[in-house]
Short mmCIF file of C-alpha atoms and ligand atoms in Angstrom, two decimals:
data_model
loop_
_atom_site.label_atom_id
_atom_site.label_comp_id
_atom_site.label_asym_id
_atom_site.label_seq_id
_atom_site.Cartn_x
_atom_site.Cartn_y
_atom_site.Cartn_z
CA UNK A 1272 0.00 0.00 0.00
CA UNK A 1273 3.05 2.04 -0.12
CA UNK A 1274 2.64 5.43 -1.99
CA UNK A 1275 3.90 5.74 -5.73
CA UNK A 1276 5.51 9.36 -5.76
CA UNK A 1277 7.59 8.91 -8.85
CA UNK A 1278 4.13 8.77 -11.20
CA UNK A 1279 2.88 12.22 -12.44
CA UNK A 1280 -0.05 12.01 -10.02
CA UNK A 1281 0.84 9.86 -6.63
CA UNK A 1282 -1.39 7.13 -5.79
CA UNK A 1283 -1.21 3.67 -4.02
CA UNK A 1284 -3.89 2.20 -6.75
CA UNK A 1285 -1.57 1.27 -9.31
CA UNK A 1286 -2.52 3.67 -11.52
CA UNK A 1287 0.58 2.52 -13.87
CA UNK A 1288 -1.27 -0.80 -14.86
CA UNK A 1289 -4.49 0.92 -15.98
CA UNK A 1290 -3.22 2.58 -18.70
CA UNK A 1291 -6.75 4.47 -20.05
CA UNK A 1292 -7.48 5.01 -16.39
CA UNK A 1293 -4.28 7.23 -16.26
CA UNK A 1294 -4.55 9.06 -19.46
CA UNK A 1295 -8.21 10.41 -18.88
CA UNK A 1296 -6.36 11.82 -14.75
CA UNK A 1297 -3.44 12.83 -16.38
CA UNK A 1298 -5.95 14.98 -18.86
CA UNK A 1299 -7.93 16.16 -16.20
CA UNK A 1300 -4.68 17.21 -13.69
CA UNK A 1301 -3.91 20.25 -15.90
CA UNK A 1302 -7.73 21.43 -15.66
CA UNK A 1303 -7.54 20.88 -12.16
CA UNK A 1304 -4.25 23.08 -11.93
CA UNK A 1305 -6.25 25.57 -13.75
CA UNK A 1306 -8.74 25.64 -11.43
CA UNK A 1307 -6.19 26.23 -8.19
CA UNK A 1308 -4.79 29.20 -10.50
CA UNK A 1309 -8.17 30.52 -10.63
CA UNK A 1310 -9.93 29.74 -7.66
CA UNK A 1311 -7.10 28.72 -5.56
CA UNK A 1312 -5.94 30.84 -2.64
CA UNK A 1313 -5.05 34.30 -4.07
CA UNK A 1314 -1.69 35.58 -4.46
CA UNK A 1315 0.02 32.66 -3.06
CA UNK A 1316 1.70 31.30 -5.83
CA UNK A 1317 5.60 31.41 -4.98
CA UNK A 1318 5.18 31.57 -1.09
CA UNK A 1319 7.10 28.15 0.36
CA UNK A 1320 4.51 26.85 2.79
CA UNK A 1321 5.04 24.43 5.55
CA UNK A 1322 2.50 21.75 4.41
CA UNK A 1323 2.56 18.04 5.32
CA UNK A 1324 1.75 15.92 2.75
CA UNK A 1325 0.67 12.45 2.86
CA UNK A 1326 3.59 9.86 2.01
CA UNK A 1327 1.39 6.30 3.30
CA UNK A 1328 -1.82 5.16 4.41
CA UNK A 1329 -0.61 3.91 7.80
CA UNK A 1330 -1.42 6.00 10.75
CA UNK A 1331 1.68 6.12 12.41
CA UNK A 1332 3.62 8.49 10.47
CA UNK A 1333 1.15 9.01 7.27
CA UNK A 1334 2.69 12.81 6.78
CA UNK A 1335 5.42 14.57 5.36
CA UNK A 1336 6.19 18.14 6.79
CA UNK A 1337 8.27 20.27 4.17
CA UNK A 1338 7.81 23.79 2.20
CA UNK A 1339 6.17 23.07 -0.63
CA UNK A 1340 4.89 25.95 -3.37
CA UNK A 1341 1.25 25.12 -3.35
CA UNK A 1342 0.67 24.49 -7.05
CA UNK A 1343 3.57 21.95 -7.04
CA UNK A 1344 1.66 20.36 -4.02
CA UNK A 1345 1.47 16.66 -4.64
CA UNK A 1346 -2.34 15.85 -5.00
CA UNK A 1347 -2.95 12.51 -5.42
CA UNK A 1348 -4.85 9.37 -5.21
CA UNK A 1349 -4.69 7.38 -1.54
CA UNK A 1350 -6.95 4.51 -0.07
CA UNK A 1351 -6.99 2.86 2.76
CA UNK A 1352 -5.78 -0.62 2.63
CA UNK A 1353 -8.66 -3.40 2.03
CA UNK A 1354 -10.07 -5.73 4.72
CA UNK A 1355 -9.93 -9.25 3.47
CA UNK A 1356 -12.94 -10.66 3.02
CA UNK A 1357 -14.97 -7.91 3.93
CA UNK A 1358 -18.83 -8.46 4.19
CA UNK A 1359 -21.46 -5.83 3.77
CA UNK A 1360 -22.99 -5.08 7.13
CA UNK A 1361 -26.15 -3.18 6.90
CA UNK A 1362 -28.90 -3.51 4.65
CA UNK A 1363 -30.69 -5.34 2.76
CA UNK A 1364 -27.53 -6.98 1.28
CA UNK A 1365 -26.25 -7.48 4.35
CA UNK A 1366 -23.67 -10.61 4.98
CA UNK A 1367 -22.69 -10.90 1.61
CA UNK A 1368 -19.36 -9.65 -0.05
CA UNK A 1369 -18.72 -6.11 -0.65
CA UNK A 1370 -18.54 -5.00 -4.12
CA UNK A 1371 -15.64 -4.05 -5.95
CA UNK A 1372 -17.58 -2.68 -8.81
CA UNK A 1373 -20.82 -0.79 -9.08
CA UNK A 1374 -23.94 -2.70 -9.36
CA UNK A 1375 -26.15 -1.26 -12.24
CA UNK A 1376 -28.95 -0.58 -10.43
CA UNK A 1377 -27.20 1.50 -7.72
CA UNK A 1378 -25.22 3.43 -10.41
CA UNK A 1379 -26.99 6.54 -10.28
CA UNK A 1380 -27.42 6.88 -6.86
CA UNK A 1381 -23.76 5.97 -6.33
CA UNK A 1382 -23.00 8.74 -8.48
CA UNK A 1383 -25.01 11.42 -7.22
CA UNK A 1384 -23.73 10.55 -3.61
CA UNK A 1385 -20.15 11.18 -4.86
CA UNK A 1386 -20.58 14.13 -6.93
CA UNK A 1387 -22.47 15.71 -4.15
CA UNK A 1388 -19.59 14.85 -1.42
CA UNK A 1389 -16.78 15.74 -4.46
CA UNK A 1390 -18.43 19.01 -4.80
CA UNK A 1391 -18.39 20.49 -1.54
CA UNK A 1392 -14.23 19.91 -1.63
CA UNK A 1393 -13.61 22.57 -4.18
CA UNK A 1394 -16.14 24.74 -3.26
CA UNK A 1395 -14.74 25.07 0.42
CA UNK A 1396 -11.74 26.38 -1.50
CA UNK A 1397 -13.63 29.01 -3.13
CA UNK A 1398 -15.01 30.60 -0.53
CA UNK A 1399 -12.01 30.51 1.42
CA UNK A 1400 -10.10 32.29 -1.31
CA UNK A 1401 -9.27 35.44 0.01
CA UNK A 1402 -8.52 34.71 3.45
CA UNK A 1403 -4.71 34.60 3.45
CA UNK A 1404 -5.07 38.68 2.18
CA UNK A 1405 -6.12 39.16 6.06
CA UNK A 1406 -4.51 36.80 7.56
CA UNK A 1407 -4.09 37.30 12.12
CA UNK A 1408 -0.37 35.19 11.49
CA UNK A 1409 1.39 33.20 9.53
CA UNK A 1410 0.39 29.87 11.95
CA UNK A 1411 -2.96 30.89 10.65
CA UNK A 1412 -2.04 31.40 7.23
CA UNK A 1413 -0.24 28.06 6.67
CA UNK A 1414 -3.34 26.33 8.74
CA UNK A 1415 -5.81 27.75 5.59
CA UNK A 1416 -3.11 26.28 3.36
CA UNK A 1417 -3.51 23.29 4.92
CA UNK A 1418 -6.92 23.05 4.80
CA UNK A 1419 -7.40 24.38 1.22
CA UNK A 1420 -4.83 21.48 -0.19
CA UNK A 1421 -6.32 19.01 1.80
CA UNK A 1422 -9.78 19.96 0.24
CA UNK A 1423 -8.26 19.78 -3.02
CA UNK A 1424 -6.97 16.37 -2.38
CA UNK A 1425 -10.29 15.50 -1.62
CA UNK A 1426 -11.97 16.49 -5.09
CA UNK A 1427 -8.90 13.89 -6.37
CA UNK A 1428 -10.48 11.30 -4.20
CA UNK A 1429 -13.48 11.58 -5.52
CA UNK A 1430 -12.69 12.39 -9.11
CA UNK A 1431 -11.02 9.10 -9.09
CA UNK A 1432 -13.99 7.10 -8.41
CA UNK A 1433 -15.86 8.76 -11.32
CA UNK A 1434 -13.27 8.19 -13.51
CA UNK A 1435 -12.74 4.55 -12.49
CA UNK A 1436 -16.12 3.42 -11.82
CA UNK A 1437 -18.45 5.60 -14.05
CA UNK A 1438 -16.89 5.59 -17.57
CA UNK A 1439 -17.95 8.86 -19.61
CA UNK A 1440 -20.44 9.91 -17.44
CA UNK A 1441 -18.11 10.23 -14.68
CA UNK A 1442 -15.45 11.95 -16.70
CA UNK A 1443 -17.98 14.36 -17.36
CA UNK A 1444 -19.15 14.69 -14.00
CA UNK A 1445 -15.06 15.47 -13.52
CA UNK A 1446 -14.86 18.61 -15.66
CA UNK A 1447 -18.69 19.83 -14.14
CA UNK A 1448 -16.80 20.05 -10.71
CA UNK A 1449 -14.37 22.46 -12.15
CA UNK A 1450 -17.14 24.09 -14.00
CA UNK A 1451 -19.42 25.17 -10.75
CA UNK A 1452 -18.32 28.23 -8.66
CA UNK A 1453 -19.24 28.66 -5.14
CA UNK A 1454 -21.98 31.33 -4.95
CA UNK A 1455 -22.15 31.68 -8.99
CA UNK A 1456 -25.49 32.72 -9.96
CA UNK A 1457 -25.70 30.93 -13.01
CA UNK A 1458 -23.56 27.50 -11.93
CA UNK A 1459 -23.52 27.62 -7.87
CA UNK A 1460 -22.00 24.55 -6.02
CA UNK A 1461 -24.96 22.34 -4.95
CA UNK A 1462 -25.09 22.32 -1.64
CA UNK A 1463 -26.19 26.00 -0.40
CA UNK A 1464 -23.96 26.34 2.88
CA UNK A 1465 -21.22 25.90 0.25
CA UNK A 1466 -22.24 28.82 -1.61
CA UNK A 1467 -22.23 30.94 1.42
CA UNK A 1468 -19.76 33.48 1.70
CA UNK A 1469 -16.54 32.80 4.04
CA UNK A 1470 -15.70 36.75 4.42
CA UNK A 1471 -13.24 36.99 7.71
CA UNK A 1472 -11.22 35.01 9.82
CA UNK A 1473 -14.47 34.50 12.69
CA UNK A 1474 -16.02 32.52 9.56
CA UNK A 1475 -13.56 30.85 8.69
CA UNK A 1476 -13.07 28.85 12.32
CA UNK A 1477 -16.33 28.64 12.73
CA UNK A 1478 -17.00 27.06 9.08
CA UNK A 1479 -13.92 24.79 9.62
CA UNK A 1480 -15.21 23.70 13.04
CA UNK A 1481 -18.77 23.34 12.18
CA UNK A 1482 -19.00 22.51 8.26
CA UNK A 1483 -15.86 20.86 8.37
CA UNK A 1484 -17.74 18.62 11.16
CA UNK A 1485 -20.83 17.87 8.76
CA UNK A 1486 -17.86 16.54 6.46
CA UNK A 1487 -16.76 14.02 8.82
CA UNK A 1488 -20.40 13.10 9.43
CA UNK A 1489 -20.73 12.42 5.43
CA UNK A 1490 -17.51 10.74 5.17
CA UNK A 1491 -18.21 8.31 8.42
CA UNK A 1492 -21.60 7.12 6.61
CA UNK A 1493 -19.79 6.54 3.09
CA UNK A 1494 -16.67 4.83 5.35
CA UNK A 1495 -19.61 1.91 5.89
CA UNK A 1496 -20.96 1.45 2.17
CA UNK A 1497 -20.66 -1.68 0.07
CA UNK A 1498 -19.01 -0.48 -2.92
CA UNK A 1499 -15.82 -0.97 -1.23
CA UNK A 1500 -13.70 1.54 -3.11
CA UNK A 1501 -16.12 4.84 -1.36
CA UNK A 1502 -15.28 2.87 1.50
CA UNK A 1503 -11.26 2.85 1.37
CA UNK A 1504 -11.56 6.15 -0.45
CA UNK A 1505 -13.85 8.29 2.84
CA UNK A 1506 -11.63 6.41 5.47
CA UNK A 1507 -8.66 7.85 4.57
CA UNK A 1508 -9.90 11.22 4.11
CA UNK A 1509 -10.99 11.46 7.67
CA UNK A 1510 -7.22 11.03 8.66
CA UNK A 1511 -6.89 14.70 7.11
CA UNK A 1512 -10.40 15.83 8.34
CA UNK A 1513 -9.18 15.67 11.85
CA UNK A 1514 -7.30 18.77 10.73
CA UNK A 1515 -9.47 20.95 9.63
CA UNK A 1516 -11.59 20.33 12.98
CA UNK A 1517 -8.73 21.13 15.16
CA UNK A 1518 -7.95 24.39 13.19
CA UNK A 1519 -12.13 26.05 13.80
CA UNK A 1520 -11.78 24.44 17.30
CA UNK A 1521 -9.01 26.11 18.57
CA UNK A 1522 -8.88 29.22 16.23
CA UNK A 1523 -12.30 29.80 18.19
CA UNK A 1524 -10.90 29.01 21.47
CA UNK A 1525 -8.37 31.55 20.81
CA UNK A 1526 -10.76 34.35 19.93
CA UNK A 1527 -12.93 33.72 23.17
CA UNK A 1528 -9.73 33.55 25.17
CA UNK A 1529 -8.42 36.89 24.02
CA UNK A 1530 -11.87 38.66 24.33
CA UNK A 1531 -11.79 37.33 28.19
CA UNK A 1532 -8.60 38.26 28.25
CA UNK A 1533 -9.67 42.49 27.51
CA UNK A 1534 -12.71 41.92 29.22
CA UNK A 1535 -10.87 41.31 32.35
CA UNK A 1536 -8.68 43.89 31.89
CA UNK A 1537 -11.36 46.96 30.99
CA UNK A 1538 -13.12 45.04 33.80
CA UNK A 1539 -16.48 45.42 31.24
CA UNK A 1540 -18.88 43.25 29.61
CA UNK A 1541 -20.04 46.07 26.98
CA UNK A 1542 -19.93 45.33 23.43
CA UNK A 1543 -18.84 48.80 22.43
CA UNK A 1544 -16.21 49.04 24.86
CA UNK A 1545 -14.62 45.77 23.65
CA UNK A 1546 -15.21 46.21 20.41
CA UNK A 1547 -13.46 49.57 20.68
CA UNK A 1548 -10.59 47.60 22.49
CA UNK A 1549 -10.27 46.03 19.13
CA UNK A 1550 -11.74 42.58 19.93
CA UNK A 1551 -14.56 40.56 19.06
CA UNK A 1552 -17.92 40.68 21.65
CA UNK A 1553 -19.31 37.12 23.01
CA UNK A 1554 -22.68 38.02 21.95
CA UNK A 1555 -21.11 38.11 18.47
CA UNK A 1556 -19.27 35.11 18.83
CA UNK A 1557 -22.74 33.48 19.87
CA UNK A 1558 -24.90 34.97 16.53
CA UNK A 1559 -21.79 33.61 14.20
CA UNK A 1560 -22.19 30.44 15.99
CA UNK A 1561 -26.21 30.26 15.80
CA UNK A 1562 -25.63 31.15 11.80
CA UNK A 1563 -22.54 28.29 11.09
CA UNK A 1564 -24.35 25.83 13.02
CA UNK A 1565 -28.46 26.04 11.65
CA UNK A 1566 -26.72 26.61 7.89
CA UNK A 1567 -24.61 23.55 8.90
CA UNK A 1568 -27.47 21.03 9.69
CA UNK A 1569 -29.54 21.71 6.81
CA UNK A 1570 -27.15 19.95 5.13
CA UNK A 1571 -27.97 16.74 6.45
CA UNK A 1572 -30.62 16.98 4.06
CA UNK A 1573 -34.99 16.80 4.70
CA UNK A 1574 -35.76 15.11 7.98
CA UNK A 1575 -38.38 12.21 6.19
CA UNK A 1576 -36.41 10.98 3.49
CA UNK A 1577 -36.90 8.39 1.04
CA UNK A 1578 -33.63 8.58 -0.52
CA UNK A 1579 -31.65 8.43 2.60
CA UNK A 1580 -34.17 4.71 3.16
CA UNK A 1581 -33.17 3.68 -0.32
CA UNK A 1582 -29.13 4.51 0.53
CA UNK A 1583 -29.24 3.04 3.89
CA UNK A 1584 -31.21 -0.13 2.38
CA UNK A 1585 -29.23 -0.54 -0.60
CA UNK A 1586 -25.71 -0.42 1.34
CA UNK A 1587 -24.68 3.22 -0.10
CA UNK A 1588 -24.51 5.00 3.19
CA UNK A 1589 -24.33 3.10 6.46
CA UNK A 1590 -25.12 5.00 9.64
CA UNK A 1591 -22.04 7.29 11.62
CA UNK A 1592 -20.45 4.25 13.50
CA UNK A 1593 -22.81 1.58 11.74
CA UNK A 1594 -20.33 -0.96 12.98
CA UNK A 1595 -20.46 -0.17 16.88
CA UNK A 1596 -24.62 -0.41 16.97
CA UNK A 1597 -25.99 -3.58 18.48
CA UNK A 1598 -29.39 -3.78 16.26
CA UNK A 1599 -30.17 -5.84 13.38
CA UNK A 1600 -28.39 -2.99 10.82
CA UNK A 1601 -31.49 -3.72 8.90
CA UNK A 1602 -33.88 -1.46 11.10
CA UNK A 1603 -36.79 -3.82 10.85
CA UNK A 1604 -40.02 -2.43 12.77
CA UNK A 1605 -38.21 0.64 14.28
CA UNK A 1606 -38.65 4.03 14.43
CA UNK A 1607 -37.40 7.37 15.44
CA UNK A 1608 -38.69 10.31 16.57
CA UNK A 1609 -38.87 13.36 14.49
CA UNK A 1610 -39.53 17.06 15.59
CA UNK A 1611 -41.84 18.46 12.69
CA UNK A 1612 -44.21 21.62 12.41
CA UNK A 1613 -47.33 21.54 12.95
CA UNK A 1614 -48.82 24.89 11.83
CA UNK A 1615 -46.96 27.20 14.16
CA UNK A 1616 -46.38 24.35 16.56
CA UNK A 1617 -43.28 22.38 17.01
CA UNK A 1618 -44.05 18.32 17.77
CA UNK A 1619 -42.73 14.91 17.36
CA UNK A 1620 -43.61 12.44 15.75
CA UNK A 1621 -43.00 8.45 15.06
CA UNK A 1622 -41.21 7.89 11.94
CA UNK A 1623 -39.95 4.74 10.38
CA UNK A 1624 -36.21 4.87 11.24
CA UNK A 1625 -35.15 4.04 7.67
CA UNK A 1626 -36.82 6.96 6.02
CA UNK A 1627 -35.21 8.74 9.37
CA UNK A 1628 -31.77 8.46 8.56
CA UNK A 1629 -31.12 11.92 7.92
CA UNK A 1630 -32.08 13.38 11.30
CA UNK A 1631 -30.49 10.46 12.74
CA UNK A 1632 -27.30 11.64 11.55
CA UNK A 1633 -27.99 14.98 12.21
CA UNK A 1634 -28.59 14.37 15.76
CA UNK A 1635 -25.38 12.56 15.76
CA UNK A 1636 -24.07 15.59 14.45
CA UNK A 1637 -25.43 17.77 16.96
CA UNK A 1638 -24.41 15.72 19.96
CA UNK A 1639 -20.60 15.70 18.60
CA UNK A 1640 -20.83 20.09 17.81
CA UNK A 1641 -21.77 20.47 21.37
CA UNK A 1642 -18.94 18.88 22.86
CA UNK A 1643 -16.45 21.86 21.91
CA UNK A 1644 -19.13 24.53 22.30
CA UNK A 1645 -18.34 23.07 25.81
CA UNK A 1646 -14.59 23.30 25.27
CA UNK A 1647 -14.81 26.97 24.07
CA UNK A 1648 -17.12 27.35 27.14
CA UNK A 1649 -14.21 26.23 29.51
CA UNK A 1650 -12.00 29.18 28.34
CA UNK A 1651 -15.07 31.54 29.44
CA UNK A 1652 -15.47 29.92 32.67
CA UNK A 1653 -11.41 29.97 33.30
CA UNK A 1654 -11.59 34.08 32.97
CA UNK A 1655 -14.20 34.18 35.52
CA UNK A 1656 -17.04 35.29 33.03
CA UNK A 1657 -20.37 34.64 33.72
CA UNK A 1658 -21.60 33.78 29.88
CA UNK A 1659 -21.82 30.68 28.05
CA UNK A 1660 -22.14 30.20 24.28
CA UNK A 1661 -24.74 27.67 23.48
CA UNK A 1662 -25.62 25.72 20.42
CA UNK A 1663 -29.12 27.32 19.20
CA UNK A 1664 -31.97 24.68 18.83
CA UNK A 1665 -32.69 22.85 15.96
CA UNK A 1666 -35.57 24.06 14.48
CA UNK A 1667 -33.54 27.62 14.71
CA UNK A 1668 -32.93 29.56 11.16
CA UNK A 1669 -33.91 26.51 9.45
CA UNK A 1670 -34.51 26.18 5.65
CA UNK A 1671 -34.56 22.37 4.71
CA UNK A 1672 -37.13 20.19 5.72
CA UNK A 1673 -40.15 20.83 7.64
CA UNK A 1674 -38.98 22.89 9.97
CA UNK A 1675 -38.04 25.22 7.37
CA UNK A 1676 -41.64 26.20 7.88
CA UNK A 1677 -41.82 27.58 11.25
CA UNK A 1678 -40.00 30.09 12.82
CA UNK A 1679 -38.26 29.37 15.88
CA UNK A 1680 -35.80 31.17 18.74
CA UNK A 1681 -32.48 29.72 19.44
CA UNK A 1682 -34.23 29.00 22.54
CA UNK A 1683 -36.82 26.63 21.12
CA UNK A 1684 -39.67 28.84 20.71
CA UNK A 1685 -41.98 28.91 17.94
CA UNK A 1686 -42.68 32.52 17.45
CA UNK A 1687 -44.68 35.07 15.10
CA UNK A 1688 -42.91 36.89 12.38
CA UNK A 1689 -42.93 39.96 14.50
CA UNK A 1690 -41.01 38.47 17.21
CA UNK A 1691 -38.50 37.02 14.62
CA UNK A 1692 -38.09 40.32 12.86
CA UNK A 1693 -37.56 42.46 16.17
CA UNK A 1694 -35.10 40.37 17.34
CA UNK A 1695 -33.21 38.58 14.57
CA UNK A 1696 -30.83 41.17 15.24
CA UNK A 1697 -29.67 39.31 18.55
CA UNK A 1698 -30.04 36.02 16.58
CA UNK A 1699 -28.65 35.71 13.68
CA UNK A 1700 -25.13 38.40 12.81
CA UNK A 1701 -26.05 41.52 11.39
CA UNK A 1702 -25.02 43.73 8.86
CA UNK A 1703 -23.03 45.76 11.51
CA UNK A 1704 -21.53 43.12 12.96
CA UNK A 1705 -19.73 41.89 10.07
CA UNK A 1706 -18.69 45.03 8.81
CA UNK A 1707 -16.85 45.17 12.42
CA UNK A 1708 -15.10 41.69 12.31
CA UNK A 1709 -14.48 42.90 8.77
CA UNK A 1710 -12.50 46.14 9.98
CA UNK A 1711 -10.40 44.30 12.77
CA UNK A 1712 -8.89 41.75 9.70
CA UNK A 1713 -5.65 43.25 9.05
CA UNK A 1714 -3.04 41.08 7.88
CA UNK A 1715 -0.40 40.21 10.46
CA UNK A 1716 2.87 37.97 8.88
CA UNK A 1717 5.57 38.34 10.70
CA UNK A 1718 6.81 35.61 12.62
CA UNK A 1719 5.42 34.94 15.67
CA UNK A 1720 2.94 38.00 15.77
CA UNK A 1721 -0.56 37.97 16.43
CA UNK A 1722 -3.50 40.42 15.44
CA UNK A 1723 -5.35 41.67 18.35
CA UNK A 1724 -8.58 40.30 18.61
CA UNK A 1725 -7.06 36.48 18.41
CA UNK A 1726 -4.46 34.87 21.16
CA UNK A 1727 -1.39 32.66 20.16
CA UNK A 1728 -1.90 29.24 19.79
CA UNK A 1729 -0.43 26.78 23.31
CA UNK A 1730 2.11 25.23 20.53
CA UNK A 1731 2.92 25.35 17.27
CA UNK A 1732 2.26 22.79 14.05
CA UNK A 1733 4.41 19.20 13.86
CA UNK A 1734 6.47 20.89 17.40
CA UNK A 1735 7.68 23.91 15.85
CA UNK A 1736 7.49 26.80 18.07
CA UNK A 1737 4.68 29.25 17.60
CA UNK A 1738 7.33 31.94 15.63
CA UNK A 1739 8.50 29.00 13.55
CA UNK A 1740 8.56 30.99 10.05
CA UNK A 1741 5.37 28.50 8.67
CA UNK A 1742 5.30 30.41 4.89
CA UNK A 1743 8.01 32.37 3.05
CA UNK A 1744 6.62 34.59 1.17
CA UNK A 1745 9.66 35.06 -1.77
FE1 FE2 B 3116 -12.88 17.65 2.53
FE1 FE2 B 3117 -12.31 19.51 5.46
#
């Protein structure tokens, strides 16, 4: 499983033996270089960044760390090894072999599953495009790198499958993923929170915590399907996902601990004060949270879902940690319960699990987001403040499924469209409040500096120290 670096485009597939397999990724690399050009992080062309790349698919020791010019970054194609004799274990296929090739009649739907997850990879990239221009340090700056070529690797991942698996169609799909722009009228991305704009550095974390999070979500559920080669393909992705995680974690974490930090020291809790004192209010923190986190959980899609029962039954998409359940992974007789709207009433009701698999994952998703609103509530709680962030409810800001039809408080209350309209502007960020975070991004490179409104990272990346110089900018 050892990784092939002296081939044009890396891989551990043995690309060399499939010789038309090759030629159509060798044809598509130079698009895809076009792309970065275009779309690609701007202005960063020459700088040397710090980047680890991947050099095997074991976990001990996977990565590389080096400077590497980002267009010469070495995407390529890496799966997890195979597990002998592995057995499909949910579905209606369930306990026989898992399939090397696609069946026919899940073609389509195997398709649209990957373009979907292959989509959001590039379009992450997009949004985060001019970021490095207002960058709070260079740790930060070679983070975004990080992320950005790791995002770009993943469109490779997927890319290959369609070329591989789906023949013309999937070559085609391949150039429409260069084709679609993040927030482009006329060709968006498909997924809306991916055509969302990703304006300042506050976005940024909390998009990489929370988005970033509905990725791993995604990837966890394709980690279990039958057609093996998703399988192999999502697992090892996750080893990078981790990443991206850890860099809207802490990057949060830091924020909250440096506006504790001046709130302790002007001994106030006033938003103009701080704000004045050049750093970023909690209740701002909090509406930037309740946006990233109800655009975030749309994305796992309408909460009855006949698709996500013909996925689950199929063996496309398993469940997050399918493995580690203890029922029949066929979900005979079972249901879940789903909170719907009722009029202007928020109930539950009894659905049949299968055609609940969405919300199931959602609520996975929800219970795993809390745990660092907790962490970032720690660093509040350390300064001695007496305010904690908390994740808005679900039915808050919501615009797939049927709670897109009621209007709700992050509190849980349904309320009128007056109530929403006069106070939105505590809800949701305003206007104002983005043209502040706006102001405060100036770009900070030199070694070992940090803008105001964000505190140093504890350490730095692979133990360098925190002024390591992480890009040179040539
Ligand atoms: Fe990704
Ligand atoms: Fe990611």
């Amino acid at each position: 499983m050892s990784i092939d670096y002296s081939e044009k485009i890396p891989n551990n597939v043995n690309l060399s033996e499939d010789r038309t397999l090759k030629r159509a990724l060798e044809q598509w690399q130079p698009n895809y270089l076009h792309w970065w050009q275009d779309m690609g992080p701007e202005g960063s062309t020459d700088y040397d960044v710090y980047l680890r790349t991947a050099v095997s698919v074991d976990p001990q020791g996977w990565a590389q760390f080096g400077y590497v010019k980002m267009p010469e970054y070495r995407w390529g194609i890496f799966l997890n090894p195979g597990e002998k004799d592995r057995k499909i274990h949910f579905g209606d296929h369930k306990g026989e072999p898992v399939w090397q090739d696609v069946p026919g009649e899940h073609r389509a739907n195997l398709r649209r599953i990957i373009v979907t997850q292959g989509d959001t990879e590039p379009a992450s990239v997009e949004q985060q495009r001019h970021l490095g221009l207002t960058c709070p340090s260079q740790y930060d700056l070679r983070n975004l790198f990080q992320v950005n070529v790791e995002e770009g690797r993943h469109l490779w991942a997927m890319v290959y499958l369609l070329h591989k698996y789906f023949g013309r169609d999937g070559r085609e799909e391949g150039e429409a993923l260069l084709e679609r722009r993040s927030g482009n009228q006329d060709n968006p991305r498909i997924l809306q929170a991916f055509n969302e704009k990703t304006p300042d550095w506050l976005s940024f974390f909390m998009f990489t915590y929370f988005t970033d999070r509905d990725g791993k979500f995604q990837l966890c559920a394709l980690a279990e399907s039958s057609f093996d080669p998703l399988a192999r393909t999502t697992k090892f992705m996750l080893t990078e996902e981790a990443h991206h995680m850890f860099v809207g974690e802490s990057g949060v974490s830091r924020v909250i601990q440096r506006t504790c930090q001046v709130m302790n020291e002007l001994k106030t809790d006033d938003p103009g004060k701080l704000r004045a004192a050049g750093v970023i209010d909690l209740l701002t923190i909090q509406r930037y949270l309740n946006f990233h986190f109800s655009v975030t959980i749309d994305l796992f899609g309408a909460d009855e879902s006949s698709n996500a029962a013909t996925f689950y039954s199929s063996g496309l998409k398993g469940r997050f940690e399918e493995g580690k359940r203890t029922d029949d992974h066929q979900l005979r007789g079972l249901t879940y319960k789903v909170l719907h709207a009722e009029g202007d009433r928020l109930v539950e009701k009894d659905v049949p699990m299968p055609n609940a698999l969405n919300e199931v994952l959602r609520d996975d998703y929800i219970r795993d987001s809390i745990g660092g609103v907790e962490r970032w509530n720690k660093v509040i709680e350390k300064a001695g403040i007496p305010f904690r962030l908390r994740v808005p409810h679900k039915a808050f800001n919501r615009k797939i499924g049927s709670l897109a039809g009621i209007k709700v408080s992050p509190d849980g209350r349904a309320v009128h469209d007056h109530e929403w309209n006069m106070s939105v502007e505590q809800w949701l960020p305003t206007d104002e409040d983005r043209a502040f975070v706006a102001s405060l991004m100036g770009r900070v490179i030199e070694p070992g500096k940090f803008a105001n409104w964000i505190a140093p990272p504890a350490i730095g990346i692979n133990r360098q120290p925190v002024d390591f110089e992480y890009v040179r900018f040539n």
